[in-house]
Structure formats: C-alpha cells, structure tokens
Tab-separated table of C-alpha atoms in Angstrom:
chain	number	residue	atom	x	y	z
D	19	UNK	CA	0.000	0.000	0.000
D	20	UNK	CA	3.077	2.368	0.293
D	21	UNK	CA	3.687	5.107	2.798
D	22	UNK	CA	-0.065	6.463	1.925
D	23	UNK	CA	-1.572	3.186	2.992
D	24	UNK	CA	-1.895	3.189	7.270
D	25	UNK	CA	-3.054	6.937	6.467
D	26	UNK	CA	-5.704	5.790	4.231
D	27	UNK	CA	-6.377	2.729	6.343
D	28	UNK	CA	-7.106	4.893	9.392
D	29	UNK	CA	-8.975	7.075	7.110
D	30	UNK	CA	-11.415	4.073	5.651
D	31	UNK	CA	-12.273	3.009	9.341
D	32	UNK	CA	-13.074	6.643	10.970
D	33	UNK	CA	-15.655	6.878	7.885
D	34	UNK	CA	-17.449	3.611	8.729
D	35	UNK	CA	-17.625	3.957	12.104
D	36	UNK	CA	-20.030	7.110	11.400
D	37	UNK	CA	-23.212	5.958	13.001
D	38	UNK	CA	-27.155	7.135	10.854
D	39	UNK	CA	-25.597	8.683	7.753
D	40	UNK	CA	-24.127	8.398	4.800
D	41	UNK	CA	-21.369	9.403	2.633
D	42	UNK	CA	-19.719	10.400	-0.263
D	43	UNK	CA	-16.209	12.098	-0.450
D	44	UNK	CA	-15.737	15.069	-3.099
D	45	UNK	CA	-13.134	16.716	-4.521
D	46	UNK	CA	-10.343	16.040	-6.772
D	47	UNK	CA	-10.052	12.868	-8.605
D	48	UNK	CA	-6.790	12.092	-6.918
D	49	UNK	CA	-6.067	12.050	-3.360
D	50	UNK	CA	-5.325	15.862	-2.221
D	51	UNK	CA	-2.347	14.939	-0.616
D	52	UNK	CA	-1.926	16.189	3.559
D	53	UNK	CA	-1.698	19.106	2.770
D	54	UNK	CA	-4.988	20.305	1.399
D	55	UNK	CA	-7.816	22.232	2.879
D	56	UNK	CA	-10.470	19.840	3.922
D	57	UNK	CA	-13.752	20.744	4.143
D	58	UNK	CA	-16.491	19.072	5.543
D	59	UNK	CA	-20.549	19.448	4.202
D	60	UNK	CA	-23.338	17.569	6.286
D	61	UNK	CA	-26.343	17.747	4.536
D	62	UNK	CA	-30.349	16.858	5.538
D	63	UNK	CA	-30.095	13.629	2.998
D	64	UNK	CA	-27.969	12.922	-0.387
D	65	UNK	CA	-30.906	12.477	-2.433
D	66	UNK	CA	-32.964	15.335	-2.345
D	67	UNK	CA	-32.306	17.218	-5.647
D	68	UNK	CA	-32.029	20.581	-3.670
D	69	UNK	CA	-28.888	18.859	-1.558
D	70	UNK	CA	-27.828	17.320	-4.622
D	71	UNK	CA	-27.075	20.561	-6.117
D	72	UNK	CA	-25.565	22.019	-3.077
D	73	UNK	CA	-23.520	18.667	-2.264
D	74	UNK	CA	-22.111	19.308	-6.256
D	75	UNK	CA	-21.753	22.862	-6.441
D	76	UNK	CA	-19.660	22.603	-2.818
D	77	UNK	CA	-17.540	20.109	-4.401
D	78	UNK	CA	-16.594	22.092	-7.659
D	79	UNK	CA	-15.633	24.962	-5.630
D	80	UNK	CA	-13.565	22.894	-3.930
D	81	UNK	CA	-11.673	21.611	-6.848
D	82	UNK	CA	-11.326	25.405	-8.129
D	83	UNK	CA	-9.224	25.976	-4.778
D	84	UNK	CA	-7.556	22.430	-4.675
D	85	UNK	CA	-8.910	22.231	-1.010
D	86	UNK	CA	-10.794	18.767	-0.414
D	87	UNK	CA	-14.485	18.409	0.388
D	88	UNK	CA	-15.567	15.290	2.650
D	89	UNK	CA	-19.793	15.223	1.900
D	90	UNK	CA	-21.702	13.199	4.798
D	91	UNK	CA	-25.749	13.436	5.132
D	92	UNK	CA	-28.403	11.898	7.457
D	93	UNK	CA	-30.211	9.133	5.918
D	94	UNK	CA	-33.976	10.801	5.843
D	95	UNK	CA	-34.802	14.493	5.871
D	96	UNK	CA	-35.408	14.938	10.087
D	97	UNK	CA	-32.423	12.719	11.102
D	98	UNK	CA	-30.392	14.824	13.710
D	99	UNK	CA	-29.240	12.061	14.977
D	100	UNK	CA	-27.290	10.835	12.054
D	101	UNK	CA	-26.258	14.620	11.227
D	102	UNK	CA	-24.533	14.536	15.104
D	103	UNK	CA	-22.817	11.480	13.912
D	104	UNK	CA	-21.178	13.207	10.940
D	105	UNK	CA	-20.139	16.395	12.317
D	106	UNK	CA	-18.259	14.110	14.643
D	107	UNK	CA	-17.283	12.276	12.417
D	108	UNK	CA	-15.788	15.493	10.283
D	109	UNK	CA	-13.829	16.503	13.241
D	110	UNK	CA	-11.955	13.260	14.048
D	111	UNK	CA	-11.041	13.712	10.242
D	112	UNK	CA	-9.383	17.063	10.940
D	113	UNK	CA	-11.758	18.918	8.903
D	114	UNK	CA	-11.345	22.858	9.032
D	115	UNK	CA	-14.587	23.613	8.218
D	116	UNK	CA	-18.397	22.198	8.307
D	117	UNK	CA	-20.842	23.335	6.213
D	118	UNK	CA	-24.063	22.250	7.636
D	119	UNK	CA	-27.653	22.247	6.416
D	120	UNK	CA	-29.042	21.141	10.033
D	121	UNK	CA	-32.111	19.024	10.457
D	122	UNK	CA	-33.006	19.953	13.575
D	123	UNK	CA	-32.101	23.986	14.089
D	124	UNK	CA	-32.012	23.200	18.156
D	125	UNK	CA	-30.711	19.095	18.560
D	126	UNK	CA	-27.958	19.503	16.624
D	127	UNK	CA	-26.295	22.339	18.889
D	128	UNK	CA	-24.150	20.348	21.215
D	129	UNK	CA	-22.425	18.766	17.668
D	130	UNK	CA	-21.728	22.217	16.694
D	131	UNK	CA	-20.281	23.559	19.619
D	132	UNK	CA	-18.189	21.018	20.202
D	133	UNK	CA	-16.546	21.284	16.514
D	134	UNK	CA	-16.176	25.173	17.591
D	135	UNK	CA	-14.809	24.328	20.357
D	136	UNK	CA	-11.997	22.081	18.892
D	137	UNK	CA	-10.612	25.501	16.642
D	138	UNK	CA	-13.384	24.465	13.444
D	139	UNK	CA	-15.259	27.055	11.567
D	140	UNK	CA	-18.834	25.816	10.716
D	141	UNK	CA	-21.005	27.559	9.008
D	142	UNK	CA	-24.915	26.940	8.243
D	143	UNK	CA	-26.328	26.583	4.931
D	144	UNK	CA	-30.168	26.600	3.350
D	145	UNK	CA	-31.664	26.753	7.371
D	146	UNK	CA	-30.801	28.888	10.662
D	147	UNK	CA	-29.860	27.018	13.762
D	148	UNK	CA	-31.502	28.260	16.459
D	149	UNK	CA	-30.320	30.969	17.974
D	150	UNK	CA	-28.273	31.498	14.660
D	151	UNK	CA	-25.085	32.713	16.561
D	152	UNK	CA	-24.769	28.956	17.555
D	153	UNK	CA	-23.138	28.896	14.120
D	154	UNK	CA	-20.456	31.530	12.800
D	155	UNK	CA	-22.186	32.309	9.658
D	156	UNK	CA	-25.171	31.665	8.166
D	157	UNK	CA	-25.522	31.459	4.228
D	158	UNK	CA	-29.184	30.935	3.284
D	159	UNK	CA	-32.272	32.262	1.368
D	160	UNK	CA	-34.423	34.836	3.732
D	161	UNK	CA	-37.367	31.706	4.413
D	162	UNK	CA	-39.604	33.869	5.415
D	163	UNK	CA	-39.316	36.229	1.950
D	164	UNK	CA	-39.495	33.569	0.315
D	165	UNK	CA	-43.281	32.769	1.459
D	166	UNK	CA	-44.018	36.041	1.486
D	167	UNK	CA	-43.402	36.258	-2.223
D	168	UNK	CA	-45.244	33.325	-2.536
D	169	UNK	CA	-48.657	34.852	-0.829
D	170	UNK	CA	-48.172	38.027	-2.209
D	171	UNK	CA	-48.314	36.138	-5.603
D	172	UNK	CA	-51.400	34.052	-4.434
D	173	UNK	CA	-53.264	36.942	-3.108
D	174	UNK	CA	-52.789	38.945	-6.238
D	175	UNK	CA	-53.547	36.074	-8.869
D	176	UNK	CA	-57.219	35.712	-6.934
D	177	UNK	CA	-58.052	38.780	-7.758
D	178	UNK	CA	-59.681	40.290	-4.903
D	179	UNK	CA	-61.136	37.243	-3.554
D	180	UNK	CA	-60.048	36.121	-0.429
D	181	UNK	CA	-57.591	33.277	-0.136
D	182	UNK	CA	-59.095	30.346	0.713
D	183	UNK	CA	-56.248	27.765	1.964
D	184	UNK	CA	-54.510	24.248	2.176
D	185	UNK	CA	-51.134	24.960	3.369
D	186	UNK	CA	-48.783	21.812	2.796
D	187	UNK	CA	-45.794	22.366	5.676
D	188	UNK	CA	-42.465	20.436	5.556
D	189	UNK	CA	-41.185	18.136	8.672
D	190	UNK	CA	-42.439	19.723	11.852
D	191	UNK	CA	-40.220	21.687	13.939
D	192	UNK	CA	-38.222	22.673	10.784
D	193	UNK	CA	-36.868	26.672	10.749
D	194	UNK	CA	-37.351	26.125	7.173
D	195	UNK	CA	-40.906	25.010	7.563
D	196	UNK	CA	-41.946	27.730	10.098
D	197	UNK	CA	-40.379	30.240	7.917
D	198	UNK	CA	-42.027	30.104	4.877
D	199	UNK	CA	-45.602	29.135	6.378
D	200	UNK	CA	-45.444	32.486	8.317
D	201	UNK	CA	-44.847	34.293	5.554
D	202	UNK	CA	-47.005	33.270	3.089
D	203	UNK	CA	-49.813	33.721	5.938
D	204	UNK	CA	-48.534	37.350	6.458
D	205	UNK	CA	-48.735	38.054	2.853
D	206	UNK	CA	-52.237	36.189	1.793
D	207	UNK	CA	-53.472	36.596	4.936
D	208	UNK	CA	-55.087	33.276	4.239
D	209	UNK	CA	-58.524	31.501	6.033
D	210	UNK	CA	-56.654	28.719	6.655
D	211	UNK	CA	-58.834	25.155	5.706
D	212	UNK	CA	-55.934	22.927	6.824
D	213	UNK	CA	-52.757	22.608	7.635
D	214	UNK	CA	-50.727	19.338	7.073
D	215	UNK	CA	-47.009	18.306	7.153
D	216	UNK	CA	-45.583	16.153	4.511
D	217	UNK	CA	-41.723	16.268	4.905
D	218	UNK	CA	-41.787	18.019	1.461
D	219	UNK	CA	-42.146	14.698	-0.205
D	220	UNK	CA	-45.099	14.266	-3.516
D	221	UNK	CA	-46.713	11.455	-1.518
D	222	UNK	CA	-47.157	12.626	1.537
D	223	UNK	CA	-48.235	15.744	-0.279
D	224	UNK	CA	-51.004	14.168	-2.719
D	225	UNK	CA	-52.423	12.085	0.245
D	226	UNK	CA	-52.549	14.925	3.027
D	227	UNK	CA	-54.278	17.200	0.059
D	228	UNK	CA	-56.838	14.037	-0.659
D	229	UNK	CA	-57.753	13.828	3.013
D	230	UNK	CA	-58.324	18.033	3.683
D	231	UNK	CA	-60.202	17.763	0.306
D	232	UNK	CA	-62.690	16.159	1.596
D	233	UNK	CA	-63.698	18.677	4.205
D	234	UNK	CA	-61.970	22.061	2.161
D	235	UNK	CA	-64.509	22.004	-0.819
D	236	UNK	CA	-64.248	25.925	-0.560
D	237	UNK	CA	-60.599	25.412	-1.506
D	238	UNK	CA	-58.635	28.366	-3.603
D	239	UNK	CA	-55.393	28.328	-2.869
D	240	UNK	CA	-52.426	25.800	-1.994
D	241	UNK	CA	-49.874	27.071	0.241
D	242	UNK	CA	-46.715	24.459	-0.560
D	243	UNK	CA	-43.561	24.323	1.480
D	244	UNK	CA	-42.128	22.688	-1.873
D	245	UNK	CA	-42.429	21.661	-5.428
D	246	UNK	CA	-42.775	17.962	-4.644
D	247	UNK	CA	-45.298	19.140	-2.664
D	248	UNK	CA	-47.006	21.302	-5.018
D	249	UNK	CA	-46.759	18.657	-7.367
D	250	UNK	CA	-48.304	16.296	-4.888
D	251	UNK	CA	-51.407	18.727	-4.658
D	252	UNK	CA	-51.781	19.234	-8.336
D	253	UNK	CA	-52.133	15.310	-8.347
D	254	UNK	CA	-55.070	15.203	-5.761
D	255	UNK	CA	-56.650	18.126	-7.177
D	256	UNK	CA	-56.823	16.955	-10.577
D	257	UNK	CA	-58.171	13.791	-9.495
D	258	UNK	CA	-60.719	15.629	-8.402
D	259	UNK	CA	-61.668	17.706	-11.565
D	260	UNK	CA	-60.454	20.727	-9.365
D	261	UNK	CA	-57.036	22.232	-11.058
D	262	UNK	CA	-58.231	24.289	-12.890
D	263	UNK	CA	-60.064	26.497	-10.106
D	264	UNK	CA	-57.118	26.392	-7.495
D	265	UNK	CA	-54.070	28.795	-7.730
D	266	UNK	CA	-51.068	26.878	-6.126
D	267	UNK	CA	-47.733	28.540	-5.274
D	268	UNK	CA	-44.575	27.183	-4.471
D	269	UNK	CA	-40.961	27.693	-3.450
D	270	UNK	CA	-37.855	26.117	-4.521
D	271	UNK	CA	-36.614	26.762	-8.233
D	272	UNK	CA	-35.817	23.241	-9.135
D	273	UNK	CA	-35.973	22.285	-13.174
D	274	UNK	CA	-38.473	19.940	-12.334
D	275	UNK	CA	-40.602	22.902	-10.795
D	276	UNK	CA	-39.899	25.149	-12.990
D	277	UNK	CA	-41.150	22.893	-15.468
D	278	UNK	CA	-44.454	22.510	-13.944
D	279	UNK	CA	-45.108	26.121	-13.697
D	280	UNK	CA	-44.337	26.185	-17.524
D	281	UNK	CA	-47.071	23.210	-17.736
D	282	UNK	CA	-49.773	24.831	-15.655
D	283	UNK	CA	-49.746	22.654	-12.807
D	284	UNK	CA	-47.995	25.530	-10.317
D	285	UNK	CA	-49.163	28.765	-10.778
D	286	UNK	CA	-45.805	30.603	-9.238
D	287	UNK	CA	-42.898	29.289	-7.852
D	288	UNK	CA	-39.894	31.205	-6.045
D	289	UNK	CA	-36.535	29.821	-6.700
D	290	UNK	CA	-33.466	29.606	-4.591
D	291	UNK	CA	-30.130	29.220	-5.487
D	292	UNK	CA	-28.270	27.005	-3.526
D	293	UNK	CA	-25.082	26.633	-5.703
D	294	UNK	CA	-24.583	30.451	-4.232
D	295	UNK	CA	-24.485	29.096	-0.900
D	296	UNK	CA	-22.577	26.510	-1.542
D	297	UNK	CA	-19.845	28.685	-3.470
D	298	UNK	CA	-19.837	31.253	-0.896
D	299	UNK	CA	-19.212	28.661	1.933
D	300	UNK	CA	-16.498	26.981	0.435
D	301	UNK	CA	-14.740	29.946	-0.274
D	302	UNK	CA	-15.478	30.756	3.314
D	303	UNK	CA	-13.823	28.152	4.256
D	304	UNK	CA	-10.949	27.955	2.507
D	305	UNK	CA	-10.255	31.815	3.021
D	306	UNK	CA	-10.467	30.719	6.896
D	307	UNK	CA	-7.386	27.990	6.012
D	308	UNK	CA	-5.302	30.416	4.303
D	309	UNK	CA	-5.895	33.493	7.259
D	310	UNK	CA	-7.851	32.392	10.171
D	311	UNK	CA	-10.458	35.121	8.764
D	312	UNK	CA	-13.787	33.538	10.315
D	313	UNK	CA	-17.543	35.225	8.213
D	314	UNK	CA	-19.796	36.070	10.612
D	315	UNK	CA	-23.879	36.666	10.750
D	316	UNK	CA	-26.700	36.227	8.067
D	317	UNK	CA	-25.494	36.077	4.277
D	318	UNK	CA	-28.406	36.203	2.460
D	319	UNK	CA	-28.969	34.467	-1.230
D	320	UNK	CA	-31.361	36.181	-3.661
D	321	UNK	CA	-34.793	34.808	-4.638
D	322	UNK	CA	-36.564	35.541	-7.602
D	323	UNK	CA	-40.504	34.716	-8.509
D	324	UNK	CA	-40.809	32.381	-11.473
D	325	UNK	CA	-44.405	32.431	-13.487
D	326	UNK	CA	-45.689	32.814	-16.793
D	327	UNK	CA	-48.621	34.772	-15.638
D	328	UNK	CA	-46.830	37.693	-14.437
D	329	UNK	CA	-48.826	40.088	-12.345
D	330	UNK	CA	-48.299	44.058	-12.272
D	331	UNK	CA	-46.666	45.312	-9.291
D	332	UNK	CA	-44.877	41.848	-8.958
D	333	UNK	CA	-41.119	41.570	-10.051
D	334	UNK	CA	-41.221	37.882	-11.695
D	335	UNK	CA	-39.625	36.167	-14.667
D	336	UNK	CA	-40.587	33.737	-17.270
D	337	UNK	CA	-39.701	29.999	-17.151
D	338	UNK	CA	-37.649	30.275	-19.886
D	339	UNK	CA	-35.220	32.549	-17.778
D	340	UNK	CA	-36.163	30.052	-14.962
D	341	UNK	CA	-34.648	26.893	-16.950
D	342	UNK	CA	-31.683	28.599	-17.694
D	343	UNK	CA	-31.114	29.600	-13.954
D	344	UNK	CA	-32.665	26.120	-12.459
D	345	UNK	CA	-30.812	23.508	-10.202
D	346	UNK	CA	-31.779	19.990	-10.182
C-alpha cells in the first residue's frame, strides 16, 4: 500500500464507524495529498435534488481551490441524529470547516459547539440554527421572503377574492418550515382550511391534500412548502376535476418545478439558489485555512418569482429565464 496506505487505512475506518448517515467524499479525482484544505458538508439527505445541487456545487468549488471536500448526510430528511454522527465524524477527520444544512435547528447544537470548540469554523447553509449565533455564519435564502413572495403572488392572482387555503408544511419543527408558512400567511393573509405536514415529499403531499379535500370544498389556494409538494397537490386536485379552479404557489426553483409552472400545474414558484451558498461557503472556508479570517452573521442568497402569468406590481420572470437559472 506504500507510505499512503496506514493513512488511508485509518482514514477508511473513521468513515465507517459514522453511526445514521451516509457518505460520499468530493473533490479532486486524486487524493489531495496532507496538505490540502479539507472541508467538511453535512447535509439533511444525499438524495434530495435541492442537496444534490448544493452537495455538487460545494464540491466544484472545492476543486477550483484544490482544497478537499468530505460530503456526509443523514439518511432521511429529520435525522439529527445521524447529522450529530457526521459532524463528529468530520472533526476526528481534521476537517477545518463544516458546512451544515441542520435538520433539527435546536438538537444539533451540542455537535456544533463542540466542533467550535476544537478551533473548526462551521457555518450553516439553506436553514438557521436556532439561535443562529450557535453557528459563525449563516448562508441561506431569507425563508420567510421567500413565502411572502409566494402569498403576495397568491393573493394577487385571486383577484380580490379572499384566499381560501390548504397549506402543505415540511417536517415539523423545521426553521425552514416555520419560515415560509409564516410568511405566506402574512402576505395572503389566508382563512386557513388545513394545515398538514408532509416532509416536502409528492406522496405525503397528494395524500394529506386528498384527506383536507374532503372537508376544504371551498378550496382556492395551496400554500406548498415545496415543489414535490405542489406537485403532490396538483395530483389530488386533478383527481378531483379541481385544477383548474385552485391557484397553487410554491418555493424552490428546481428544473423539475420550474417545469411545472411552464405546464400549468404551479401557478408561481420562487426559486433559490443554492449553488450560491454553496460557493460562498467553500470559499469561506478555505479563506479561513489560508488566514484564520472567520464570516460572521446572516449572508443572504437572492430569490426571484418564477411564473408565466406575471402580475403588475410583482417583479417575476418567465420559465424560460427560470430553466436557464434552475438547479436539479
């Protein structure tokens, strides 16, 4: 195995010893050598599209800079428990930095300061721990903007009428989740005909829709946390003869969404850009290697509405602009 090989050994048995996630280590083709930068990225699962893009983005950057990026995730969108394990597992690697997308904006605290503690700069991306100084930087869309734009959209497009509501929340407890509900209901100031989590997943989505259907036959509007969960509600509604009628708005920016605004099944979604926040962070990051200079506060990541119904008094662009700015 040569001189590399009790190094790599060592290396091989941290990595499965990490308990509830997985991984998948980025970078350069060839080992990095000792020397490199090595950054660490714990996202909320490596199969969501959104994280996808992040996890890919991160490791690009990293190759630009010739630092190495070490990509761990929990295995379900909600598992703090396996997002503990990584970070841990990051800093018996002698990662400099963690990017983290936390689960949990509370249970994953004591992980966090415990990397601090040890001399690591970690930085939260896509959702605010809570309090957010638990972190040293946050790089994220403004949540709450975000549904804002989305109920400012939704009110408009009814014309008058008042928004009658499903709103179709993420995991419960989620900062993400709280965010964007609170700010589409500021904006649409909705009457509110049920509220249902669904993790952000299309099944959960078409089945919690199918089951407040049945009682919401006043129904509107869809509040969605998501485009699989928009998509998810376009299902049930269409089942039901009822697509046509109901104005549903989303938030994410994914081709795939942007794709079904362009097809009619989401009236308006509001895309994110989490390449951005990946870039930025790794360049965090590997500024901190080369100086010790450490980002600090809220780093916010533009938004922009996507529809083909654009609406006056409402900056928006088409989905053609939208798939040549999409992720996924």
């Amino acid at each position: 195995m040569g001189r590399r090989g009790p190094a790599l050994l060592a290396a091989l048995t941290v990595a499965a010893l990490a308990v509830g996630c997985t991984s998948t280590k980025s970078g350069s083709e060839e080992p990095t050598g000792d020397g490199a930068t090595k950054i660490g990225l714990v996202t909320k699962t490596d199969s969501n599209p959104y994280f996808v893009a992040l996890r890919d983005a991160a490791k690009a950057e990293a190759g630009k800079h010739g630092a190495e990026l070490v990509a761990l995730a929990g295995k379900f969108d909600g598992d703090n428990d396996g997002q503990v394990a990584a970070i841990e597992n990051l800093v018996q690697q002698g990662a400099k930095t963690i990017l983290v997308t936390p689960n949990n904006s509370t249970g994953i605290l004591g992980a966090i300061k415990k990397a601090r503690d040890r001399g690591v700069l970690v930085i939260a991306l896509d959702t605010e721990t809570d309090p957010q100084d638990a972190v040293d930087a946050t790089i994220a869309t403004d949540n709450t903007n975000a549904g804002r734009l989305q109920g400012q959209y939704v009110k408009a497009a009814l014309g008058g009428r008042p928004a009658r509501s499903i709103l179709l929340d993420g995991t419960p407890g989620s900062t993400v989740s709280e965010q964007r509900h609170a700010g589409f209901v500021e904006a649409a100031q909705p009457e509110n005909l049920g509220t249902e989590a669904t993790n952000g997943e299309q099944n959960k989505a078409q089945q919690a829709t199918e089951n407040l259907l049945q009682r919401a036959t006043t129904v509107n509007s869809v509040y969605t946390l998501n485009e699989p969960a928009a998509r998810g509600a376009y299902s049930a509604l269409k089942a039901k003869g009822m697509a046509e009628k109901v104005i549903i708005g989303s938030i994410d920016g994914s081709c795939d969404g942007v794709n079904a605004v362009r097809n009619g099944e989401i009236a308006v979604t509001v895309m994110q850009f989490p390449k951005k926040m990946a870039e930025q962070g790794v360049r965090f990051a590997v500024e901190f290697a080369e100086s010790g200079k450490k980002p600090t506060g809220f780093v916010e990541t533009e938004t922009a509405v996507i529809t083909d119904k654009p609406i006056e008094g409402i900056d928006s662009k088409d989905t053609a602009w939208g798939l040549e700015n999409c992720w996924g």
